[in-house]
Coordinates of C-alpha atoms and ligand atoms in Angstrom, one line a residue:
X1 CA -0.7 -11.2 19.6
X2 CA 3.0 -11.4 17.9
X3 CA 5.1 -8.7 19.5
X4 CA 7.7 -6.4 18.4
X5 CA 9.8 -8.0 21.2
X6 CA 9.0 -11.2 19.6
X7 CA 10.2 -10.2 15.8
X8 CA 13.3 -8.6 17.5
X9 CA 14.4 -11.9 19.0
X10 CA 13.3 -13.2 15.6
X11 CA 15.8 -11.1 14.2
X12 CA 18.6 -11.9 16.4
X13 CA 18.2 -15.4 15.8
X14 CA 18.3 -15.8 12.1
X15 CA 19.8 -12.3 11.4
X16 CA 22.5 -12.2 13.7
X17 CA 25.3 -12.7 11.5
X18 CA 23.8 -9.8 9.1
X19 CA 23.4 -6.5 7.6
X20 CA 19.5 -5.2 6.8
X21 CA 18.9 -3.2 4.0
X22 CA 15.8 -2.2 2.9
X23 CA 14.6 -0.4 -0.8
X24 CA 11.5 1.1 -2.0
X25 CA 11.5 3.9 -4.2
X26 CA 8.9 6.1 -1.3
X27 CA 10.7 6.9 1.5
X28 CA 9.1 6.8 5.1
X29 CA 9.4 10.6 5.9
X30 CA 9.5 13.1 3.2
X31 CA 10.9 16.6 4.7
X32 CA 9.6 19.5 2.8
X33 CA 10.1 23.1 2.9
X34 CA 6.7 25.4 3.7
X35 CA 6.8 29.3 4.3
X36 CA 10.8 28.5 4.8
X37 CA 10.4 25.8 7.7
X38 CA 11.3 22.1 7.0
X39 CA 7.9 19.8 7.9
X40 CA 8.3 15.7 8.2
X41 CA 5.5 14.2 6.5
X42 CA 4.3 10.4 6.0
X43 CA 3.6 9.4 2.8
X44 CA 0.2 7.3 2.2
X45 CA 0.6 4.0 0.6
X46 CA 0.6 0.4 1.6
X47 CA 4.2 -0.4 1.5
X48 CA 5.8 2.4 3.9
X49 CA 3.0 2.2 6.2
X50 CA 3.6 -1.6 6.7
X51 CA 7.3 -1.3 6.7
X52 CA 8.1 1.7 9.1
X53 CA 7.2 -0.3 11.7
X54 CA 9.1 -3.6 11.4
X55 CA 12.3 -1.0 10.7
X56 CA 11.5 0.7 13.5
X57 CA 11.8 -2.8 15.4
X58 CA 14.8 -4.3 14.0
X59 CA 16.7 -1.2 13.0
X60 CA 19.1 -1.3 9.8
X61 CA 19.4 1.1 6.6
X62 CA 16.5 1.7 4.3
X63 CA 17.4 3.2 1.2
X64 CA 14.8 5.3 -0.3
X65 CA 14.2 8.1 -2.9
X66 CA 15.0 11.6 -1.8
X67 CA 11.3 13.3 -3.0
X68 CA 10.8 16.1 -0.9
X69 CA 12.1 19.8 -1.2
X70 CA 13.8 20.0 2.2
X71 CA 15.1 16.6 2.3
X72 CA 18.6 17.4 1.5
X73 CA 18.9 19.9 3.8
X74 CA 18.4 17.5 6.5
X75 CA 20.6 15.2 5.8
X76 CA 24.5 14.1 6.4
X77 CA 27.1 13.9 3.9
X78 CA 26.5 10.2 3.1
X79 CA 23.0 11.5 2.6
X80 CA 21.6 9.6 5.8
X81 CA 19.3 10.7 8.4
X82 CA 17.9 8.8 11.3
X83 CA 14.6 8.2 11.7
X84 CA 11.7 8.6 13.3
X85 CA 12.9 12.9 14.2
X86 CA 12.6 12.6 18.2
X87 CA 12.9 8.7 18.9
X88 CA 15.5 7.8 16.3
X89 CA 14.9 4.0 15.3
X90 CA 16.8 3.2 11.4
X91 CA 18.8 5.0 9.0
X92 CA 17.3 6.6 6.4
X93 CA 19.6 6.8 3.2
X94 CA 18.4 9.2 0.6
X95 CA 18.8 8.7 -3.0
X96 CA 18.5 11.5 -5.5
X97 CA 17.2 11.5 -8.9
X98 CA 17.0 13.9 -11.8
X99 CA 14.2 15.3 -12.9
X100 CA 14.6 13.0 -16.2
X101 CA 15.0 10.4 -14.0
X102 CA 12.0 10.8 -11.8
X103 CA 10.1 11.3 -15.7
X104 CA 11.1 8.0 -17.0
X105 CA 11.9 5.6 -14.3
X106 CA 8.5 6.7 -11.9
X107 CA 6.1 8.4 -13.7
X108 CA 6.6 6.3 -17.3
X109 CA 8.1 3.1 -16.8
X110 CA 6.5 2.3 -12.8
X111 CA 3.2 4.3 -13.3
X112 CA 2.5 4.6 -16.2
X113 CA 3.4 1.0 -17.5
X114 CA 3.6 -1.4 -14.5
X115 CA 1.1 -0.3 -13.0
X116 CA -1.9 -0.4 -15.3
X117 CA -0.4 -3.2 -16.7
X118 CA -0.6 -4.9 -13.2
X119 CA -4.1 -3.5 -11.9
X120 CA -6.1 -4.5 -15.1
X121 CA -8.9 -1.6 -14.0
X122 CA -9.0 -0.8 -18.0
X123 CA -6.7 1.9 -18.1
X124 CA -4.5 0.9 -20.7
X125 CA -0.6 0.5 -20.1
X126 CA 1.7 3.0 -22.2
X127 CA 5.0 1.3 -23.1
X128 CA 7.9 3.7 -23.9
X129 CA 11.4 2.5 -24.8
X130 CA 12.6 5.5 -23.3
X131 CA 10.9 5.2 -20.3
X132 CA 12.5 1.9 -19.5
X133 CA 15.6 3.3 -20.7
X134 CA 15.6 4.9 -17.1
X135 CA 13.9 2.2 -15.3
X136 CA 16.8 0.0 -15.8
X137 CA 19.2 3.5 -14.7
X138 CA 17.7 3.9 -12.0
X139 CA 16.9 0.3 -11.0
X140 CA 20.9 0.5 -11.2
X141 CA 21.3 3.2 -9.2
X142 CA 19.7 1.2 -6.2
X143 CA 21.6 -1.5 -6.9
X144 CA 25.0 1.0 -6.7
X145 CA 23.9 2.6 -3.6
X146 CA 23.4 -1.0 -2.0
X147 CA 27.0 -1.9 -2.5
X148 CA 28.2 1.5 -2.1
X149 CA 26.7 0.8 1.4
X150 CA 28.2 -2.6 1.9
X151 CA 31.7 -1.6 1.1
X152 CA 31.9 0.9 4.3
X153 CA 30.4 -2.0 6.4
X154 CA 32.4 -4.9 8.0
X155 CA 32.3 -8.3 6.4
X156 CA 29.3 -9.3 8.0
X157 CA 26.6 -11.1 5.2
X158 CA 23.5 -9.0 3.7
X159 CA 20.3 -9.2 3.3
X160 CA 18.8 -6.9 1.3
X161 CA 14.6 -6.7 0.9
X162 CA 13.7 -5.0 -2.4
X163 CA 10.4 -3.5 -2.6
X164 CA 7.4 -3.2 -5.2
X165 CA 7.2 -3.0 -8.5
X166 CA 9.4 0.2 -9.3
X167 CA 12.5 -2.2 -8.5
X168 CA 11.8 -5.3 -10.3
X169 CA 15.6 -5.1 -11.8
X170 CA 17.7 -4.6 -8.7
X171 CA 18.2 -8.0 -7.6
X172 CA 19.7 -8.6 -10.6
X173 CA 22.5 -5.6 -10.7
X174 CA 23.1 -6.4 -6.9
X175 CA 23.8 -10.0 -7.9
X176 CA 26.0 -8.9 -10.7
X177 CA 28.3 -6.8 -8.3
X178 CA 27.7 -9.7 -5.6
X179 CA 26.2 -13.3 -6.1
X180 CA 26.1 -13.5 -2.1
X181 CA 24.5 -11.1 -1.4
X182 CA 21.0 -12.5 -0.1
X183 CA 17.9 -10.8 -2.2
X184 CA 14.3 -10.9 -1.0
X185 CA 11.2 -9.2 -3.3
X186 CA 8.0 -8.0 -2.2
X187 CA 5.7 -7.3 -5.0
X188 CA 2.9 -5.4 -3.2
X189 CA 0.5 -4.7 -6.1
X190 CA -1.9 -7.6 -7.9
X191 CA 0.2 -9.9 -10.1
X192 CA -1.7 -10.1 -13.1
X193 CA -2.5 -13.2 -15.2
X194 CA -0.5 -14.4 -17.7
X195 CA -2.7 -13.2 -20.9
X196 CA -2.5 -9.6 -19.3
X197 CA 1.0 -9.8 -18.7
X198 CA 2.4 -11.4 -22.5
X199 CA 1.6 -7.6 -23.9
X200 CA 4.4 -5.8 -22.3
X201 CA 7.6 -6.1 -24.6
X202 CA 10.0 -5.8 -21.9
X203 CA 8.2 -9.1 -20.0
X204 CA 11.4 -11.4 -20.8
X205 CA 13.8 -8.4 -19.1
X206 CA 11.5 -7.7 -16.2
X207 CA 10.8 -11.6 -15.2
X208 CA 14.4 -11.9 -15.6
X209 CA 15.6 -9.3 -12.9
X210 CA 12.7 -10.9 -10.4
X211 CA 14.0 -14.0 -10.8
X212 CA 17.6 -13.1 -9.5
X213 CA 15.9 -12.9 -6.2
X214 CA 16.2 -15.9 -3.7
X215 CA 12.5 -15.4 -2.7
X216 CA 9.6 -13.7 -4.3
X217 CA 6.2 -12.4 -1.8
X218 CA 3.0 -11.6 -2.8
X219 CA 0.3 -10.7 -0.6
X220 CA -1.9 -13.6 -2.0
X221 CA -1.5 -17.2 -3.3
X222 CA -3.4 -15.8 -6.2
X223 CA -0.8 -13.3 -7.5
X224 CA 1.9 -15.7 -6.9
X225 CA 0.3 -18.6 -8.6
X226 CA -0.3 -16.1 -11.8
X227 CA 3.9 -14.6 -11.1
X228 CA 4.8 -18.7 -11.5
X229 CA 2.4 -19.1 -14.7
X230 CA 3.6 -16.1 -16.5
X231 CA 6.9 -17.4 -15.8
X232 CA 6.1 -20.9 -17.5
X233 CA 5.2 -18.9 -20.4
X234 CA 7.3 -16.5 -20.9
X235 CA 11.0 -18.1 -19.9
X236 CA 13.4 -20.9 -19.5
X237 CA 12.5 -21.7 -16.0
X238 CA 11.9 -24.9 -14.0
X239 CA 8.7 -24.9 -11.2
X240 CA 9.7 -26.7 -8.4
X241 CA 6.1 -27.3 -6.9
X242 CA 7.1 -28.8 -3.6
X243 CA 9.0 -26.1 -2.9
X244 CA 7.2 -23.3 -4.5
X245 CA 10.0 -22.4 -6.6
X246 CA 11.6 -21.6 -9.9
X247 CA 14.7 -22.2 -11.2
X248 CA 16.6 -20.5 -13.9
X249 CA 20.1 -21.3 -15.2
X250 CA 20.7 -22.9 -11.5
X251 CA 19.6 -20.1 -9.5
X252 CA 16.5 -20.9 -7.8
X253 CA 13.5 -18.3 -6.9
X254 CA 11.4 -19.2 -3.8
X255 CA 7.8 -17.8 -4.8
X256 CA 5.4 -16.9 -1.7
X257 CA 2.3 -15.9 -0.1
X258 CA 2.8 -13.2 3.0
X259 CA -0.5 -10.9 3.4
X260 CA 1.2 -8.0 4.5
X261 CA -0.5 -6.2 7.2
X262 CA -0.8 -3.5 10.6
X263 CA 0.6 -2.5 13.5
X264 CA -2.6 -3.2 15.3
X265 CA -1.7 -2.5 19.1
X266 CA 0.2 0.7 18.1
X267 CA -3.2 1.8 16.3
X268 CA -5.4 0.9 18.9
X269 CA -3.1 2.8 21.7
X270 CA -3.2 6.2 19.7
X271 CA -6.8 6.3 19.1
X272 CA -7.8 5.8 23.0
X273 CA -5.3 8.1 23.5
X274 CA -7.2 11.2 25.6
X275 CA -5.9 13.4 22.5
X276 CA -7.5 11.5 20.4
X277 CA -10.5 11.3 21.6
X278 CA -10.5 15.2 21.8
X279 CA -9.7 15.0 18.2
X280 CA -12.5 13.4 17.1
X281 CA -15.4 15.5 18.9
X282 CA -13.8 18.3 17.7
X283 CA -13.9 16.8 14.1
X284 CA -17.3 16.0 14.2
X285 CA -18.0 19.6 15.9
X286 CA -16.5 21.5 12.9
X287 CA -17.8 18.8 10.1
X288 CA -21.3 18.9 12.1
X289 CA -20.9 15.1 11.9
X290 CA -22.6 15.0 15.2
X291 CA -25.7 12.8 15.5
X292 CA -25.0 11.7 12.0
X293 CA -24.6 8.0 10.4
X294 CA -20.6 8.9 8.9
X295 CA -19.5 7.2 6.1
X296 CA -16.0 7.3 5.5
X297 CA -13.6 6.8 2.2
X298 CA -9.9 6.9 2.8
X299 CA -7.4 7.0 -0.5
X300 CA -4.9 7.7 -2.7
X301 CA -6.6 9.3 -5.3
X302 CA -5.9 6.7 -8.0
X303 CA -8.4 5.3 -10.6
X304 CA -7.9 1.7 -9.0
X305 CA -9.6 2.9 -5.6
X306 CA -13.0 2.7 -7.2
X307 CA -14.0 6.3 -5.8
X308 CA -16.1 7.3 -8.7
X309 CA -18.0 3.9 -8.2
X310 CA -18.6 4.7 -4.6
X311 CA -19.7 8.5 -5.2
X312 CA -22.5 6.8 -7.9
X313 CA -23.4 4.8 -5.4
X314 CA -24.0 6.6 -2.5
X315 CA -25.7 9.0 -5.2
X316 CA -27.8 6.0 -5.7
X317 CA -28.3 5.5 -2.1
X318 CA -30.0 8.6 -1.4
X319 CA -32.2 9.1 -4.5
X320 CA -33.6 5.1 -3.5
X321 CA -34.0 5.8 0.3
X322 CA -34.5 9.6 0.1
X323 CA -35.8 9.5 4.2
X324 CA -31.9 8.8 4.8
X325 CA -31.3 12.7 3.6
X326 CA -30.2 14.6 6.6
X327 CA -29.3 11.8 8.7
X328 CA -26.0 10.7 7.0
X329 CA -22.7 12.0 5.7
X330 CA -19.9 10.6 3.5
X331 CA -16.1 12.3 4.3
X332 CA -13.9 11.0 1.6
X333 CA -10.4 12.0 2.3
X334 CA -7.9 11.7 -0.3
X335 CA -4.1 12.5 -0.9
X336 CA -3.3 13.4 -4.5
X337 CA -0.7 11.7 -6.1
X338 CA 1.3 10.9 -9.2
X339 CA -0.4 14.2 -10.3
X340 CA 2.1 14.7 -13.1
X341 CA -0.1 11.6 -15.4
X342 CA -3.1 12.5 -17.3
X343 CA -4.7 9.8 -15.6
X344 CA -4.5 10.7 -12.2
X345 CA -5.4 14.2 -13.6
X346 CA -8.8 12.8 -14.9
X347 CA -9.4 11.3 -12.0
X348 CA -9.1 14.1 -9.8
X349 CA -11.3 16.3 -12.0
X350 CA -13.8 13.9 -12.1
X351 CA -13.9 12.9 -8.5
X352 CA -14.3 16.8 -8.3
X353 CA -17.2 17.0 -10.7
X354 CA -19.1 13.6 -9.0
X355 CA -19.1 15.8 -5.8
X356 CA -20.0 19.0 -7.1
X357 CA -23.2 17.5 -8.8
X358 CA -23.8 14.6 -5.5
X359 CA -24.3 18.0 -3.2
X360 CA -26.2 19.8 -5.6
X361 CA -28.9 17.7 -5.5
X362 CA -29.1 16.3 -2.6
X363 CA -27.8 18.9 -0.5
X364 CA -30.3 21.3 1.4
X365 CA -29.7 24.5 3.8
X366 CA -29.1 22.7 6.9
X367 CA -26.9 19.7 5.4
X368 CA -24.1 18.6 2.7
X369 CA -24.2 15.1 2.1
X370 CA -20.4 14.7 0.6
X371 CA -17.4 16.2 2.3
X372 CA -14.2 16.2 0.2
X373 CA -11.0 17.0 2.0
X374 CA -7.9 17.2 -0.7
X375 CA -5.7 18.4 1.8
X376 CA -2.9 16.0 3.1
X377 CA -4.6 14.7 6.2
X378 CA -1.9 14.1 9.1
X379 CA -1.4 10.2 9.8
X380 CA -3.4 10.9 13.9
X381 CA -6.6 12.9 12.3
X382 CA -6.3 9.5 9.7
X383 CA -6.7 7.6 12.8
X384 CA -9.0 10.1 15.0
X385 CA -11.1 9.5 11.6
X386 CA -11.1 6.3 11.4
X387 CA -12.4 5.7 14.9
X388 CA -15.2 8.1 14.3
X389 CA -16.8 6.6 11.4
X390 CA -19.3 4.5 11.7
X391 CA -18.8 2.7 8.2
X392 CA -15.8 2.7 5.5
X393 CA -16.0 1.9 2.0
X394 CA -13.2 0.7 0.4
X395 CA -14.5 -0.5 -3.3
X396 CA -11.1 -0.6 -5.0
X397 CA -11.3 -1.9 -8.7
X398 CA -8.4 -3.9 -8.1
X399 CA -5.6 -3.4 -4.9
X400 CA -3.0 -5.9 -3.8
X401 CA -4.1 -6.0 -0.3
X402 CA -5.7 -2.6 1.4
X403 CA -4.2 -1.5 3.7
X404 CA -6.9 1.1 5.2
X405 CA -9.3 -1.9 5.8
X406 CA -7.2 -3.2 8.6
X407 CA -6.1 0.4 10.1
X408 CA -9.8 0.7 10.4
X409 CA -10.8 -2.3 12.1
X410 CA -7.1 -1.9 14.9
X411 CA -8.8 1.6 15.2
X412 CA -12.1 -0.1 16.8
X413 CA -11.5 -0.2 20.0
X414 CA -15.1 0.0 20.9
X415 CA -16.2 -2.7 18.3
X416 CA -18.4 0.3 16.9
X417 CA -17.9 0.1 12.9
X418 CA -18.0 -1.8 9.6
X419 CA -16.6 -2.4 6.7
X420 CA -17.8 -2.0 3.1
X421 CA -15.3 -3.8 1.4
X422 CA -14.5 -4.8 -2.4
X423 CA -14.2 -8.0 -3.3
X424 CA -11.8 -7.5 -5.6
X425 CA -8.8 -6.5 -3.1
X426 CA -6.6 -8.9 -1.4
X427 CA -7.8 -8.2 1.7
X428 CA -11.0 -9.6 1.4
X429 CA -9.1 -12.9 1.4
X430 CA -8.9 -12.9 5.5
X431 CA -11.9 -10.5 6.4
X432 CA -14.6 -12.4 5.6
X433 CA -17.0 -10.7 7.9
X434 CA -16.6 -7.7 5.6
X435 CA -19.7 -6.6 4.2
X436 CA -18.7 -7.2 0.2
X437 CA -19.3 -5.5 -2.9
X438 CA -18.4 -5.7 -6.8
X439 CA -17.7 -1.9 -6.7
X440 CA -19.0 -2.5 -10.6
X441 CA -22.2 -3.6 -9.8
X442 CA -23.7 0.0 -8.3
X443 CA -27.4 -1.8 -7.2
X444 CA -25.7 -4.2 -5.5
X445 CA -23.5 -1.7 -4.0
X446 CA -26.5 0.9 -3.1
X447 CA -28.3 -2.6 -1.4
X448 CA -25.5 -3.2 0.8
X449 CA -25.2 0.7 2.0
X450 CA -28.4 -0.1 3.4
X451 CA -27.8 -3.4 4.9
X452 CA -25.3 -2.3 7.1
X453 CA -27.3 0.2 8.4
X454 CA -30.0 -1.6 9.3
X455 CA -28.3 -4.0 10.6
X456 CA -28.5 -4.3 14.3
X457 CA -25.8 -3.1 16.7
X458 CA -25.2 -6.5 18.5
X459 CA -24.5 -7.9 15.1
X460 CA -21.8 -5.4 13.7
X461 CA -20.3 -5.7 16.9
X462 CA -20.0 -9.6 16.3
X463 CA -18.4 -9.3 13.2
X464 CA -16.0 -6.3 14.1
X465 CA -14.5 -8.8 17.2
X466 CA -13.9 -11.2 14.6
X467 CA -12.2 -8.9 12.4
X468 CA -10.1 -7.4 15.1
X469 CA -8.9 -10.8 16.3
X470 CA -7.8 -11.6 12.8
X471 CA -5.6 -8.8 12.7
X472 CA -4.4 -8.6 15.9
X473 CA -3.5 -12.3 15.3
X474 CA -1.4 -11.4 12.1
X475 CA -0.1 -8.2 12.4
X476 CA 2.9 -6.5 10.6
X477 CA 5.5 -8.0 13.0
X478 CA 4.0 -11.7 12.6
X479 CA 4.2 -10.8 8.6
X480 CA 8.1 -9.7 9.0
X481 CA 8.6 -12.5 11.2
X482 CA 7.4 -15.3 8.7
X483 CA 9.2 -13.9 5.8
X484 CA 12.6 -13.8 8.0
X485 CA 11.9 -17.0 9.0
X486 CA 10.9 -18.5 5.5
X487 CA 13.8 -17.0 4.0
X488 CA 16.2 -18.5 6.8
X489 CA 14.9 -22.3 6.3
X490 CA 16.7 -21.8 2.9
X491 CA 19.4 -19.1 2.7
X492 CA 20.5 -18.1 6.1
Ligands
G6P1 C1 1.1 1.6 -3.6 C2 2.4 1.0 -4.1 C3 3.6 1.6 -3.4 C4 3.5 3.1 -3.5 C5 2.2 3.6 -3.0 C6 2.1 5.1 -3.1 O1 0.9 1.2 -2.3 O2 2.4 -0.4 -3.9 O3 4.8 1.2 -4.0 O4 4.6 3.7 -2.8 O5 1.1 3.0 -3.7 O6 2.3 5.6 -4.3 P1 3.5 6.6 -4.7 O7 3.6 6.5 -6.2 O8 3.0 7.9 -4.2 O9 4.7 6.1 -4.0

């Protein structure tokens, strides 16, 4: 397994000479205020969860949105804070945003244009001039704060590594202000294909501002070889193919594949931990998920998580096999977000209304087939969850890579679990002893509910050690690693 201590002396050796900033529009810890106390919390989604981590092993400044209501009451007058609270790691440096801001640049422009436009799950983009009016502002207003942050530093090089799709124009600003400054991107949602992309009028501007990136990452060949496509159509550009690379007006692109991924030993420590384990028999005490089969869904609530699908399904499920009634229970936790779009306000309401009508019919006096927890859901009981379930469903329509797939598989210790997993996320790529679905295609879906309970122990517990070596084997360290090291070959 590749260590922290390994990426830190991975670090030293091709990073030595330089400053590490990190960007992404979510921060890692959002402080808020409740009942006039300031709370840390850690935000769900893919990117901070991978990231936090590697920070946490190579230190340096991660630049971030400000979001929560106490987070400038926690910070210092160059709006920094170091992170984690306790066993301080990395800078954190906030950046605020107006409430216009926040309405154009996140809400329009990222979510409500990018990424529809990206997912493809038939929710159709909305394209807004003044919507990416701000996303250029406040893809500028990174860029600032990066060289803002240079300028108090010594002369020593940087390397700044731009995150996701809500800052596909920084590398462009930065480069303005800096050509040597070093720019790395990591697109973490699907890159879609070319015919999908043409619609969006601002495709010339937005390819543009990748492309003043030295290297590009996606979390599958797949989405790069549809980034390099779209490019071919859409702009000036040379493809390099024996490097992998595109070149525009001279300045050349390197495009990759890095599956992002865990920190699997730091999983698999906190759920043996003896707290832990308390955690969960209380859990399954007070959700009388004792003795049951416990089917677990863990999400965002977004419409490209497929949870409607998986509801219908395990609807499905029981009225096919009604003698599983009683003996099984689905827990689907799920963090609102983005709450402000009509869309994510449909698909709350109808998430609600699937569950309401799933335990009124199935339900009897003694047991409730669907439990629904809205609440956020600390990042431990996440884990203590994890490790109690005895299957998880992820049936996303669409998703870059998925990360709760390979939480849940580090959170096996015991080999005691399995995965329903959709084929349409970039995960499936490397776990192939997944158990797979079209989340689409609900009889196929309801069929392999009950294949993997019938299937026999020894069997599951086959396939779970050959899951958990393939992500022990390529764990978030390894990923940082081989993008620092990729990176170096060419620009270091
Ligand atoms: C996905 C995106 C991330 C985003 C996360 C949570 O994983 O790739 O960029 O941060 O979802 O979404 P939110 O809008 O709450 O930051």
């Amino acid at each position: 397994m590749y260590t922290k201590e390994e990426l830190k002396k991975t670090i030293v050796n091709e990073l030595g000479e330089y400053n590490l900033i990190v960007l992404s529009n979510r921060e890692p810890y959002i402080h808020t205020m409740k009942e006039g106390r300031i709370k840390v919390q850690r935000p769900s989604g893919g990117a901070v969860t991978a990231l936090d981590p590697v920070m946490k092993a190579c230190g340096g400044t991660w630049i971030a949105h400000g979001s929560g209501s106490g987070d400038r009451k926690v910070v210092d007058k160059n709006n920094k804070i170091m992170v984690p609270e306790g066993d301080p790691k990395y800078t954190l440096k906030r950046l605020w945003l107006s409430k216009e801001e926040e309405k154009g640049y996140y809400y329009g422009f990222s979510n409500e244009t990018l990424w529809p436009l990206s997912h493809i799950v038939y929710q159709r983009p909305v394209f807004r001039e003044e919507d990416w009016q701000m996303y250029q502002k406040v893809n500028k207003k990174f860029a600032d704060a990066v060289i803002e942050e240079i300028g108090r530093r010594n002369n020593k090089k940087t390397l700044v590594w731009i995150q996701d799709f809500q800052l596909a124009l920084t590398a462009k600003y930065i480069k303005e202000a800096n050509p040597n400054i070093i720019c790395a991107y990591f697109w973490h949602i699907p890159w879609p294909n070319p015919e999908a992309f043409r619609i969006c009028p601002f495709k010339k501007e937005i390819i543009e501002g990748i492309l003043a990136n030295d290297m590009v990452g996606f979390h599958i060949r797949y989405h790069a070889d549809n980034f390099i496509e779209t490019v071919e159509r859409e702009v000036e550009a040379k493809t390099d193919r024996e490097r992998n690379s595109l070149i525009k007006e001279g300045h050349e692109t390197l495009v990759r594949a890095f599956p992002i991924s865990v920190d699997f030993e730091e999983i698999s420590r906190q759920v043996a931990l003896e707290a832990s384990l308390k955690r969960a028999k209380k859990l399954k005490k007070d959700l009388s998920l004792e003795g049951k089969i416990v089917f677990l869904g863990c999400d965002r609530i977004d419409y490209t998580k497929g949870i409607p699908e998986r509801l219908i399904a395990f609807d499905k499920f029981l009225d096919k096999y009604p003698r599983y009634k009683e003996k099984i229970v689905f827990v689907q936790i799920g963090a609102v977000s983005r709450v402000l779009i009509k869309a994510y306000e449909d698909i709350n309401s109808e998430i609600n209304r699937l569950v309401g009508e799933i335990n009124w019919k199935h339900s009897t006096s003694d047991w409730t087939p669907l439990i629904f927890s809205k609440e956020f859901v600390p990042y431990n009981d996440i884990l203590t969850f994890y490790s109690l379930a005895d299957v998880i469903v992820i049936s996303s329509l669409h998703d870059g890579m998925n990360l709760v797939a390979k939480e849940y598989i580090a959170s096996k210790n015991d080999y005691n679990g399995a995965i329903i997993l959709s084929q349409f996320t970039g995960s499936a790529r490397e776990l192939q002893e997944a158990f797979f679905i079209n989340p689409f295609n609900t009889d196929e879906f309801v069929d392999t509910i009950k294949q993997v309970i019938d299937m026999p122990q020894k069997e599951k517990e086959k396939r779970m050690k050959i899951l958990r070596d393939i992500v022990s084997d390529n764990n978030i360290y390894k990923w940082a690693a081989t993008v620092i090291q990729e990176l170096s070959k060419f620009y270091l």
